[in-house]
Structures are given as structure tokens and as C-alpha cells.
């Protein structure tokens, strides 16, 4: 897996991540969602540089011009529910992309720190021979992405996989490197050192789904 870590680069991306982490600013759920969306747009732009391109001729009022445009068949999949704003940012750049949605949630038995990831819903076109983009704001333990990959086995073999995430933990990134194909790309805005006993990123930002959409039962 190829990791594109923007943690150490100077760009406006850092401002959006800072606002998402800030305990005061992140309470504004509309702003929180918008920052996720904007990060999705930035990561999509960076990712677009690695896609396959073809040459097309466009007719203008004064002549013709050859231009290179992406030729990749793309399926964008959101991991519900926190990834919905990230998904919006991605498809605002890839107008012709197909869309998929999958649910994945942590189940802590008896309130213990240990948990399993449950996937119980997937709506997707075939991904056979296509470029699959998985969007998930928080890459913590990596178990969610592992289970999502397993769920997609019944929908074909993608030509390439791109994972777009905002904050990841080093242990989770290391974990999925052994689970995904070699031609997988991870595009991530920030990387934190560790996880707590319940598998949350430290320092992270908290629960992205709750901050974006409200606390769940």
C-alpha cells in the first residue's frame, strides 16, 4: 500500500484539520461537516494526479484544443455515517463517478474495551475492473476497512483502490497495509501516534460521526 501522508506539508489542509480537532470549534456541527467536505475535495485533487488519462479534443468558438482528462471508471463508497460529508467532497470533483454506501459500526460486548466491527448493509454497483474510492474520516484500528474490503468481494475485483481519510493512527495504518492489495493508495490529512484502550485515536478529535450528525443511542 502506498501512503500519501500530508501531515508534514504546509497547506490550508492543516487549518481545516485544526478546526476539526479544536474542542470549541468542533461543536459547530455544520462547520465540522463543511471541513470534512473541504478536506475531501483537497484529497480528491491530489489523488486525481495518479489516475489514468486520455486525450480529448474540445471545440471552442475559435478553434480546437487537445486536453488530457481522466478516463477512469470510479466508484465512490462512503462508510456510514461519518463519511457522508467526505463523500460529498469527493463526488464534487468526480462528476461521473458511481456511488456506493456501506454501514460499519463498532460493537462493544458488555461495555468492554474489546470490540468487533459489524457490517450489515452494502449498496454498490459492480466494482469489477474499476477504481474503488473508500471514504472514512477516521482510520483508527483499521478493522472497519478490513471488513469493508471483505464485503466488497461479492461485487467484483477493482482495478485499483484509493482510501481517503482525515486522521489515522499509525497502528491502524500498519494493520491495513497487510490487508489491502499492493496497488492500494491511502490519502490522509494527518497521522497520530497511537490508540487508547477502546481503539480511539490519540489525540484525534473524538467521534467524527457524533460531531457531524449528533450523538447516537
Coordinates of C-alpha atoms in Angstrom, one line a residue:
X1 CA 0.0 0.0 0.0
X2 CA 1.2 3.5 -0.9
X3 CA 0.7 6.1 1.8
X4 CA 0.3 9.7 0.9
X5 CA 0.6 11.5 4.3
X6 CA 0.1 15.3 4.2
X7 CA 0.8 15.7 7.9
X8 CA 4.1 17.5 7.3
X9 CA 3.2 19.6 4.3
X10 CA 2.3 23.3 4.6
X11 CA -1.1 23.8 3.1
X12 CA -4.6 25.1 4.0
X13 CA -5.5 21.5 4.7
X14 CA -3.9 21.9 8.2
X15 CA -6.3 24.7 9.1
X16 CA -9.3 22.5 8.4
X17 CA -7.9 19.7 10.4
X18 CA -7.0 22.1 13.3
X19 CA -10.6 23.3 13.4
X20 CA -11.9 19.8 13.4
X21 CA -9.7 18.9 16.4
X22 CA -10.4 22.1 18.4
X23 CA -12.7 21.3 21.3
X24 CA -14.6 24.6 20.9
X25 CA -14.8 24.9 17.1
X26 CA -15.8 21.3 16.5
X27 CA -19.0 21.9 18.5
X28 CA -20.4 23.7 15.4
X29 CA -21.6 20.6 13.6
X30 CA -22.3 22.5 10.3
X31 CA -18.7 23.8 10.3
X32 CA -17.4 20.4 11.2
X33 CA -19.2 18.8 8.3
X34 CA -18.0 21.5 5.9
X35 CA -14.4 21.0 6.9
X36 CA -14.7 17.3 6.2
X37 CA -16.1 18.1 2.8
X38 CA -13.3 20.6 2.0
X39 CA -10.7 18.0 3.0
X40 CA -12.4 15.5 0.7
X41 CA -12.0 18.0 -2.1
X42 CA -8.4 18.6 -1.5
X43 CA -7.5 14.9 -1.2
X44 CA -9.5 14.2 -4.4
X45 CA -7.5 16.8 -6.3
X46 CA -4.2 15.2 -5.1
X47 CA -5.5 11.7 -5.9
X48 CA -6.6 12.8 -9.4
X49 CA -3.0 13.2 -10.4
X50 CA -2.4 9.5 -10.2
X51 CA -5.4 8.4 -12.3
X52 CA -5.3 7.2 -15.9
X53 CA -5.8 9.9 -18.5
X54 CA -6.8 10.1 -22.2
X55 CA -6.6 12.9 -24.8
X56 CA -9.8 14.5 -26.0
X57 CA -10.3 17.3 -28.5
X58 CA -12.6 20.1 -27.4
X59 CA -14.1 22.6 -29.9
X60 CA -14.0 26.2 -28.8
X61 CA -15.6 29.2 -30.5
X62 CA -12.3 29.9 -32.2
X63 CA -10.8 26.5 -32.9
X64 CA -9.9 23.2 -31.3
X65 CA -7.7 22.1 -28.4
X66 CA -6.3 18.8 -27.2
X67 CA -6.7 18.2 -23.5
X68 CA -5.9 15.3 -21.1
X69 CA -8.8 14.2 -19.0
X70 CA -9.3 11.2 -16.6
X71 CA -10.6 8.0 -18.2
X72 CA -11.0 6.0 -15.0
X73 CA -14.3 4.4 -14.1
X74 CA -14.8 5.4 -10.5
X75 CA -17.0 4.0 -7.7
X76 CA -17.0 6.2 -4.5
X77 CA -18.1 4.3 -1.3
X78 CA -18.9 6.0 2.0
X79 CA -18.6 4.2 5.2
X80 CA -21.8 5.4 7.0
X81 CA -22.4 7.7 8.7
X82 CA -19.4 9.8 9.4
X83 CA -18.1 9.6 5.8
X84 CA -21.1 11.3 4.2
X85 CA -19.5 14.8 4.0
X86 CA -16.3 13.3 2.8
X87 CA -18.2 11.5 0.1
X88 CA -19.8 14.9 -0.9
X89 CA -16.3 16.4 -1.3
X90 CA -15.1 13.6 -3.5
X91 CA -18.1 13.5 -5.9
X92 CA -18.0 17.2 -6.3
X93 CA -14.7 16.6 -8.2
X94 CA -15.7 13.3 -10.0
X95 CA -19.0 14.1 -11.6
X96 CA -19.3 10.8 -13.5
X97 CA -18.5 8.6 -10.5
X98 CA -20.9 5.8 -9.4
X99 CA -21.8 5.7 -5.8
X100 CA -21.9 3.1 -3.1
X101 CA -22.7 3.1 0.6
X102 CA -21.8 0.6 3.4
X103 CA -22.6 0.6 7.1
X104 CA -20.0 -0.4 9.6
X105 CA -20.1 0.1 13.4
X106 CA -18.3 -1.0 16.5
X107 CA -20.0 -3.4 18.9
X108 CA -18.6 -3.4 22.4
X109 CA -19.9 -6.5 24.1
X110 CA -20.9 -5.8 27.8
X111 CA -19.2 -2.4 27.6
X112 CA -15.7 -4.0 27.3
X113 CA -12.9 -2.2 25.5
X114 CA -12.6 -5.0 23.0
X115 CA -15.0 -4.7 20.1
X116 CA -16.0 -6.2 16.7
X117 CA -16.9 -4.3 13.6
X118 CA -20.2 -5.2 12.2
X119 CA -21.1 -4.6 8.5
X120 CA -24.8 -5.2 7.7
X121 CA -25.6 -3.1 4.7
X122 CA -23.9 -2.6 1.3
X123 CA -25.4 -0.9 -1.7
X124 CA -23.0 -0.8 -4.6
X125 CA -22.6 -1.3 -8.3
X126 CA -20.1 -3.8 -9.6
X127 CA -16.5 -2.7 -8.9
X128 CA -15.0 -5.2 -11.4
X129 CA -12.1 -3.5 -13.2
X130 CA -13.0 -0.1 -11.8
X131 CA -11.3 2.3 -9.4
X132 CA -12.8 2.0 -5.9
X133 CA -12.5 5.0 -3.6
X134 CA -13.3 4.3 0.1
X135 CA -14.0 7.3 2.3
X136 CA -13.7 7.1 6.1
X137 CA -12.7 10.2 8.1
X138 CA -11.1 8.2 11.0
X139 CA -8.6 5.4 10.4
X140 CA -8.2 4.0 13.9
X141 CA -7.6 0.3 14.3
X142 CA -8.1 -0.5 10.6
X143 CA -10.7 -3.2 11.4
X144 CA -13.5 -1.3 9.8
X145 CA -11.7 -1.0 6.4
X146 CA -10.7 -4.7 6.6
X147 CA -14.3 -5.7 7.0
X148 CA -15.4 -3.3 4.2
X149 CA -12.9 -4.9 1.9
X150 CA -14.3 -8.3 2.7
X151 CA -17.8 -7.2 2.0
X152 CA -16.8 -6.0 -1.5
X153 CA -15.6 -9.4 -2.5
X154 CA -19.1 -10.2 -3.8
X155 CA -19.1 -7.1 -6.1
X156 CA -16.0 -7.9 -8.2
X157 CA -12.3 -7.1 -8.2
X158 CA -11.4 -3.4 -8.5
X159 CA -8.5 -2.4 -10.7
X160 CA -7.2 -0.1 -8.0
X161 CA -8.3 1.0 -4.5
X162 CA -7.9 4.5 -3.0
X163 CA -8.7 5.2 0.7
X164 CA -9.4 8.8 1.6
X165 CA -9.2 9.6 5.3
X166 CA -8.7 12.7 7.5
X167 CA -6.9 11.4 10.6
X168 CA -5.3 8.0 11.1
X169 CA -3.3 6.2 13.8
X170 CA 0.0 4.6 13.0
X171 CA -1.1 1.2 14.3
X172 CA -4.2 1.2 12.1
X173 CA -2.3 2.2 9.0
X174 CA 0.2 -0.6 9.7
X175 CA -2.6 -3.0 10.1
X176 CA -4.4 -2.4 6.8
X177 CA -1.1 -2.5 4.9
X178 CA -1.2 -6.3 5.2
X179 CA -4.9 -6.5 4.3
X180 CA -5.2 -4.5 1.1
X181 CA -3.6 -5.1 -2.3
X182 CA -0.3 -3.6 -3.1
X183 CA -1.8 -1.1 -5.6
X184 CA -3.9 0.5 -2.9
X185 CA -3.3 4.2 -2.1
X186 CA -4.0 5.8 1.2
X187 CA -4.6 9.6 1.1
X188 CA -4.6 11.0 4.6
X189 CA -4.5 14.5 6.0
X190 CA -2.9 13.8 9.4
X191 CA -1.4 10.8 11.2
X192 CA -1.4 10.4 15.0
X193 CA 0.9 8.2 17.1
X194 CA -1.4 5.8 19.0
X195 CA -4.8 4.5 20.1
X196 CA -6.4 4.4 23.5
X197 CA -7.7 1.2 25.2
X198 CA -11.0 1.5 23.3
X199 CA -9.4 1.9 19.9
X200 CA -9.9 5.6 19.5
X201 CA -7.1 7.8 18.0
X202 CA -5.0 9.9 20.4
X203 CA -5.1 12.9 20.3
X204 CA -7.5 12.5 17.4
X205 CA -10.7 14.6 17.6
X206 CA -13.3 12.4 19.2
X207 CA -16.2 10.6 17.5
X208 CA -16.5 12.1 13.9
X209 CA -20.0 10.7 13.4
X210 CA -21.4 12.2 16.6
X211 CA -19.7 15.6 15.9
X212 CA -21.1 15.7 12.4
X213 CA -24.6 14.4 13.0
X214 CA -25.3 14.3 16.7
X215 CA -24.9 11.8 19.5
X216 CA -26.5 8.3 18.8
X217 CA -28.1 6.0 21.3

